[in-house]
PDB file of C-alpha atoms in Angstrom:
ATOM      1  CA  MET A   1      93.653 100.650  99.393  1.00 97.00           C
ATOM      2  CA  ASN A   2      90.686 102.760 100.385  1.00 98.00           C
ATOM      3  CA  ILE A   3      90.949 106.045 102.274  1.00 98.00           C
ATOM      4  CA  VAL A   4      87.773 107.278 103.944  1.00 98.00           C
ATOM      5  CA  LEU A   5      87.232 110.822 105.208  1.00 98.00           C
ATOM      6  CA  HIS A   6      84.304 111.088 107.610  1.00 98.00           C
ATOM      7  CA  GLU A   7      82.850 114.603 107.316  1.00 98.00           C
ATOM      8  CA  PRO A   8      86.025 116.427 106.206  1.00 97.00           C
ATOM      9  CA  GLU A   9      86.094 120.149 106.990  1.00 97.00           C
ATOM     10  CA  ILE A  10      89.179 121.643 105.350  1.00 94.00           C
ATOM     11  CA  PRO A  11      89.300 121.679 101.536  1.00 91.00           C
ATOM     12  CA  PHE A  12      93.092 121.898 101.332  1.00 90.00           C
ATOM     13  CA  ASN A  13      93.457 118.675 103.355  1.00 93.00           C
ATOM     14  CA  THR A  14      90.949 116.865 101.154  1.00 93.00           C
ATOM     15  CA  GLY A  15      92.754 118.051  98.022  1.00 91.00           C
ATOM     16  CA  ALA A  16      96.139 116.925  99.327  1.00 92.00           C
ATOM     17  CA  ILE A  17      94.688 113.556 100.350  1.00 95.00           C
ATOM     18  CA  GLY A  18      93.145 113.174  96.894  1.00 94.00           C
ATOM     19  CA  ARG A  19      96.563 113.759  95.361  1.00 93.00           C
ATOM     20  CA  THR A  20      98.086 111.117  97.665  1.00 96.00           C
ATOM     21  CA  CYS A  21      95.343 108.685  96.644  1.00 97.00           C
ATOM     22  CA  VAL A  22      96.089 109.222  92.958  1.00 95.00           C
ATOM     23  CA  ALA A  23      99.830 108.713  93.559  1.00 95.00           C
ATOM     24  CA  THR A  24      99.145 105.413  95.349  1.00 97.00           C
ATOM     25  CA  LYS A  25      96.290 104.070  93.202  1.00 96.00           C
ATOM     26  CA  SER A  26      93.965 104.304  96.205  1.00 97.00           C
ATOM     27  CA  THR A  27      90.281 105.190  96.211  1.00 97.00           C
ATOM     28  CA  LEU A  28      89.067 108.199  98.198  1.00 97.00           C
ATOM     29  CA  HIS A  29      85.699 107.809  99.932  1.00 98.00           C
ATOM     30  CA  LEU A  30      84.044 110.966 101.286  1.00 97.00           C
ATOM     31  CA  ILE A  31      81.226 110.829 103.820  1.00 98.00           C
ATOM     32  CA  LYS A  32      78.973 113.908 103.989  1.00 97.00           C
ATOM     33  CA  PRO A  33      78.440 116.530 105.250  1.00 97.00           C
ATOM     34  CA  TYR A  34      81.554 118.403 104.143  1.00 94.00           C
ATOM     35  CA  GLY A  35      82.779 121.688 105.545  1.00 92.00           C
ATOM     36  CA  PHE A  36      83.236 123.008 101.999  1.00 87.00           C
ATOM     37  CA  ILE A  37      81.918 122.703  98.463  1.00 84.00           C
ATOM     38  CA  LEU A  38      83.590 119.789  96.691  1.00 81.00           C
ATOM     39  CA  ASN A  39      84.601 121.873  93.670  1.00 77.00           C
ATOM     40  CA  ASP A  40      86.272 124.446  95.923  1.00 62.00           C
ATOM     41  CA  LYS A  41      89.338 126.101  94.370  1.00 74.00           C
ATOM     42  CA  ASN A  42      91.418 125.076  97.411  1.00 71.00           C
ATOM     43  CA  ILE A  43      90.793 121.396  96.673  1.00 74.00           C
ATOM     44  CA  LYS A  44      91.959 121.929  93.120  1.00 69.00           C
ATOM     45  CA  LYS A  45      94.988 123.912  94.297  1.00 72.00           C
ATOM     46  CA  ALA A  46      96.103 121.196  96.750  1.00 69.00           C
ATOM     47  CA  GLY A  47      95.192 118.329  94.420  1.00 63.00           C
ATOM     48  CA  MET A  48      96.730 120.115  91.448  1.00 70.00           C
ATOM     49  CA  ASP A  49      95.998 118.525  88.101  1.00 77.00           C
ATOM     50  CA  TYR A  50      95.651 115.098  89.761  1.00 82.00           C
ATOM     51  CA  TRP A  51      92.031 115.621  90.827  1.00 82.00           C
ATOM     52  CA  PRO A  52      90.481 114.429  87.510  1.00 85.00           C
ATOM     53  CA  LEU A  53      92.459 111.164  87.891  1.00 92.00           C
ATOM     54  CA  LEU A  54      91.069 110.466  91.369  1.00 93.00           C
ATOM     55  CA  LYS A  55      88.872 107.438  92.047  1.00 96.00           C
ATOM     56  CA  LEU A  56      86.261 109.143  94.215  1.00 95.00           C
ATOM     57  CA  ARG A  57      83.153 107.797  95.929  1.00 97.00           C
ATOM     58  CA  GLU A  58      80.734 109.892  97.955  1.00 96.00           C
ATOM     59  CA  TYR A  59      78.212 108.867 100.615  1.00 98.00           C
ATOM     60  CA  ILE A  60      75.442 110.798 102.312  1.00 98.00           C
ATOM     61  CA  SER A  61      76.101 109.093 105.660  1.00 98.00           C
ATOM     62  CA  TYR A  62      78.343 106.669 107.533  1.00 98.00           C
ATOM     63  CA  GLU A  63      75.519 104.116 107.336  1.00 97.00           C
ATOM     64  CA  GLU A  64      75.454 104.343 103.533  1.00 97.00           C
ATOM     65  CA  PHE A  65      79.237 103.891 103.470  1.00 97.00           C
ATOM     66  CA  MET A  66      79.042 100.795 105.700  1.00 97.00           C
ATOM     67  CA  ALA A  67      76.276  99.328 103.515  1.00 96.00           C
ATOM     68  CA  GLY A  68      78.695  99.587 100.570  1.00 94.00           C
ATOM     69  CA  VAL A  69      81.433  97.865 102.587  1.00 94.00           C
ATOM     70  CA  GLU A  70      79.024  95.036 103.451  1.00 91.00           C
ATOM     71  CA  GLU A  71      78.292  94.573  99.737  1.00 89.00           C
ATOM     72  CA  GLU A  72      82.017  94.371  98.998  1.00 86.00           C
ATOM     73  CA  ARG A  73      82.482  91.787 101.757  1.00 83.00           C
ATOM     74  CA  LYS A  74      80.407  89.403  99.618  1.00 84.00           C
ATOM     75  CA  ILE A  75      83.278  89.500  97.086  1.00 85.00           C
ATOM     76  CA  ALA A  76      86.409  90.293  99.105  1.00 83.00           C
ATOM     77  CA  LEU A  77      87.197  90.430 102.796  1.00 87.00           C
ATOM     78  CA  PRO A  78      88.242  94.013 103.482  1.00 93.00           C
ATOM     79  CA  LYS A  79      88.730  95.255 107.024  1.00 96.00           C
ATOM     80  CA  VAL A  80      87.741  98.710 108.126  1.00 98.00           C
ATOM     81  CA  TRP A  81      90.384 100.450 110.253  1.00 98.00           C
ATOM     82  CA  TYR A  82      89.692 103.605 112.277  1.00 98.00           C
ATOM     83  CA  ALA A  83      92.536 106.090 112.731  1.00 98.00           C
ATOM     84  CA  THR A  84      92.168 107.829 116.093  1.00 97.00           C
ATOM     85  CA  THR A  85      94.301 109.238 118.865  1.00 95.00           C
ATOM     86  CA  LYS A  86      92.151 107.147 121.251  1.00 95.00           C
ATOM     87  CA  ALA A  87      93.346 103.737 119.997  1.00 97.00           C
ATOM     88  CA  HIS A  88      95.339 101.283 122.103  1.00 96.00           C
ATOM     89  CA  LYS A  89      97.443  99.928 119.229  1.00 97.00           C
ATOM     90  CA  THR A  90      99.549 101.653 116.616  1.00 98.00           C
ATOM     91  CA  HIS A  91      99.212 101.524 112.847  1.00 98.00           C
ATOM     92  CA  THR A  92     102.363  99.385 112.656  1.00 98.00           C
ATOM     93  CA  GLU A  93     100.909  96.662 114.906  1.00 98.00           C
ATOM     94  CA  VAL A  94      98.213  95.583 112.441  1.00 98.00           C
ATOM     95  CA  SER A  95      98.318  93.820 109.088  1.00 98.00           C
ATOM     96  CA  PHE A  96      96.722  95.659 106.210  1.00 98.00           C
ATOM     97  CA  SER A  97      95.274  93.930 103.148  1.00 96.00           C
ATOM     98  CA  PRO A  98      94.952  95.452  99.652  1.00 94.00           C
ATOM     99  CA  ASN A  99      91.199  96.105  99.842  1.00 95.00           C
ATOM    100  CA  ASP A 100      91.097  97.477 103.393  1.00 97.00           C
ATOM    101  CA  TYR A 101      89.502 100.791 104.312  1.00 98.00           C
ATOM    102  CA  ILE A 102      91.169 103.314 106.612  1.00 98.00           C
ATOM    103  CA  VAL A 103      88.714 105.802 108.109  1.00 98.00           C
ATOM    104  CA  PHE A 104      89.791 109.252 109.294  1.00 98.00           C
ATOM    105  CA  GLY A 105      87.556 111.703 111.154  1.00 98.00           C
ATOM    106  CA  LYS A 106      86.947 115.378 110.644  1.00 97.00           C
ATOM    107  CA  GLU A 107      89.714 117.768 111.589  1.00 96.00           C
ATOM    108  CA  SER A 108      87.961 119.377 114.570  1.00 95.00           C
ATOM    109  CA  ALA A 109      86.619 116.280 116.331  1.00 96.00           C
ATOM    110  CA  GLY A 110      87.878 113.049 114.771  1.00 97.00           C
ATOM    111  CA  ILE A 111      85.650 110.007 114.320  1.00 98.00           C
ATOM    112  CA  PRO A 112      82.492 110.040 116.470  1.00 98.00           C
ATOM    113  CA  GLU A 113      82.988 108.204 119.781  1.00 97.00           C
ATOM    114  CA  GLU A 114      80.053 105.828 119.184  1.00 97.00           C
ATOM    115  CA  ILE A 115      81.693 104.538 115.988  1.00 98.00           C
ATOM    116  CA  LEU A 116      84.989 104.024 117.801  1.00 98.00           C
ATOM    117  CA  VAL A 117      83.367 102.180 120.714  1.00 98.00           C
ATOM    118  CA  ASP A 118      81.585  99.823 118.311  1.00 97.00           C
ATOM    119  CA  ASN A 119      84.880  99.122 116.478  1.00 97.00           C
ATOM    120  CA  GLU A 120      87.523  99.319 119.219  1.00 97.00           C
ATOM    121  CA  GLU A 121      89.548  96.346 117.930  1.00 97.00           C
ATOM    122  CA  GLN A 122      89.942  98.043 114.533  1.00 98.00           C
ATOM    123  CA  CYS A 123      91.132 101.350 116.006  1.00 98.00           C
ATOM    124  CA  ILE A 124      94.732 102.359 115.278  1.00 98.00           C
ATOM    125  CA  ARG A 125      96.879 105.352 116.134  1.00 97.00           C
ATOM    126  CA  ILE A 126     100.082 107.052 115.065  1.00 98.00           C
ATOM    127  CA  PRO A 127     102.518 107.363 117.983  1.00 97.00           C
ATOM    128  CA  MET A 128     103.086 110.963 119.116  1.00 95.00           C
ATOM    129  CA  LEU A 129     103.758 112.962 122.246  1.00 94.00           C
ATOM    130  CA  GLU A 130     100.924 112.871 124.741  1.00 88.00           C
ATOM    131  CA  GLU A 131     100.765 116.682 124.739  1.00 90.00           C
ATOM    132  CA  ALA A 132     100.081 116.769 120.990  1.00 88.00           C
ATOM    133  CA  ARG A 133      96.363 116.718 120.160  1.00 87.00           C
ATOM    134  CA  SER A 134      96.855 115.232 116.716  1.00 89.00           C
ATOM    135  CA  LEU A 135      98.732 115.458 113.453  1.00 95.00           C
ATOM    136  CA  ASN A 136      97.453 117.225 110.354  1.00 96.00           C
ATOM    137  CA  LEU A 137      94.851 115.056 108.606  1.00 97.00           C
ATOM    138  CA  SER A 138      96.659 114.849 105.264  1.00 97.00           C
ATOM    139  CA  ASN A 139      99.907 113.906 107.047  1.00 97.00           C
ATOM    140  CA  SER A 140      98.116 111.212 109.052  1.00 98.00           C
ATOM    141  CA  VAL A 141      96.609 109.722 105.895  1.00 98.00           C
ATOM    142  CA  ALA A 142     100.015 109.614 104.206  1.00 98.00           C
ATOM    143  CA  ILE A 143     101.732 108.004 107.207  1.00 98.00           C
ATOM    144  CA  ILE A 144      99.194 105.209 107.629  1.00 98.00           C
ATOM    145  CA  LEU A 145      98.578 104.652 103.909  1.00 98.00           C
ATOM    146  CA  TYR A 146     102.276 104.273 103.158  1.00 98.00           C
ATOM    147  CA  GLU A 147     102.682 101.829 106.060  1.00 98.00           C
ATOM    148  CA  ALA A 148      99.813  99.768 104.624  1.00 98.00           C
ATOM    149  CA  LEU A 149     101.420  99.853 101.178  1.00 98.00           C
ATOM    150  CA  ARG A 150     104.884  99.036 102.607  1.00 97.00           C
ATOM    151  CA  GLN A 151     103.406  95.902 104.173  1.00 98.00           C
ATOM    152  CA  GLN A 152     102.250  94.889 100.689  1.00 96.00           C
ATOM    153  CA  ASP A 153     105.614  95.719  99.064  1.00 95.00           C
ATOM    154  CA  PHE A 154     104.173  98.832  97.390  1.00 94.00           C
ATOM    155  CA  PRO A 155     101.991  97.172  94.743  1.00 89.00           C
ATOM    156  CA  PHE A 156     101.705  99.076  91.457  1.00 86.00           C
ATOM    157  CA  LEU A 157     104.125 101.753  92.686  1.00 89.00           C
ATOM    158  CA  SER A 158     107.466 102.607  91.170  1.00 90.00           C
ATOM    159  CA  LYS A 159     110.177 101.882  93.738  1.00 87.00           C
ATOM    160  CA  GLU A 160     113.100 103.258  91.758  1.00 87.00           C
ATOM    161  CA  GLY A 161     113.878 106.691  90.459  1.00 88.00           C
ATOM    162  CA  ALA A 162     116.597 107.969  88.156  1.00 83.00           C
ATOM    163  CA  LEU A 163     118.941 110.902  88.484  1.00 84.00           C
ATOM    164  CA  HIS A 164     119.526 112.945  85.400  1.00 78.00           C
ATOM    165  CA  HIS A 165     123.255 113.490  85.250  1.00 70.00           C
ATOM    166  CA  LEU A 166     123.570 117.073  84.183  1.00 68.00           C
ATOM    167  CA  GLN A 167     126.867 118.271  82.842  1.00 66.00           C
ATOM    168  CA  TRP A 168     127.688 121.690  84.144  1.00 63.00           C
ATOM    169  CA  LYS A 169     129.370 124.096  81.821  1.00 62.00           C
ATOM    170  CA  GLU A 170     132.129 126.176  83.334  1.00 61.00           C
TER     171      GLU A 170
END
């Protein structure tokens, strides 16, 4: 899967999302400008020691990002989904494919309206109370990404854990 952050503003969110991408074998795509310096200590703090393992791609603009998607469409058929509170359908009403992109907007304003209007059929939302403006960006990424991976039966991911049976001394 591919997670795209369009002009992210908060370094802690980007770091946490990077960590989620590493844990799910997803690629993180960042579209400039950022509201921080990419090597910010807050990114490293949120991403912990996972950041060096991250598959990261950067773009100077949305247009450059879309040009890269068009190149990939010559090989695969990824869809580009747009996560927004303005969508008519929820993230559980669509079918995700392994190479799809899920675009998230900046924390203060979301994805620009002109992009959403041009891609209305690919817009998805997370259900929430009408009074709530939005969820935290890193939470939104995790919710939608894990739904996409659930639909694919969690490829590459470990689905079982193990308890370590400790013997307590009395």
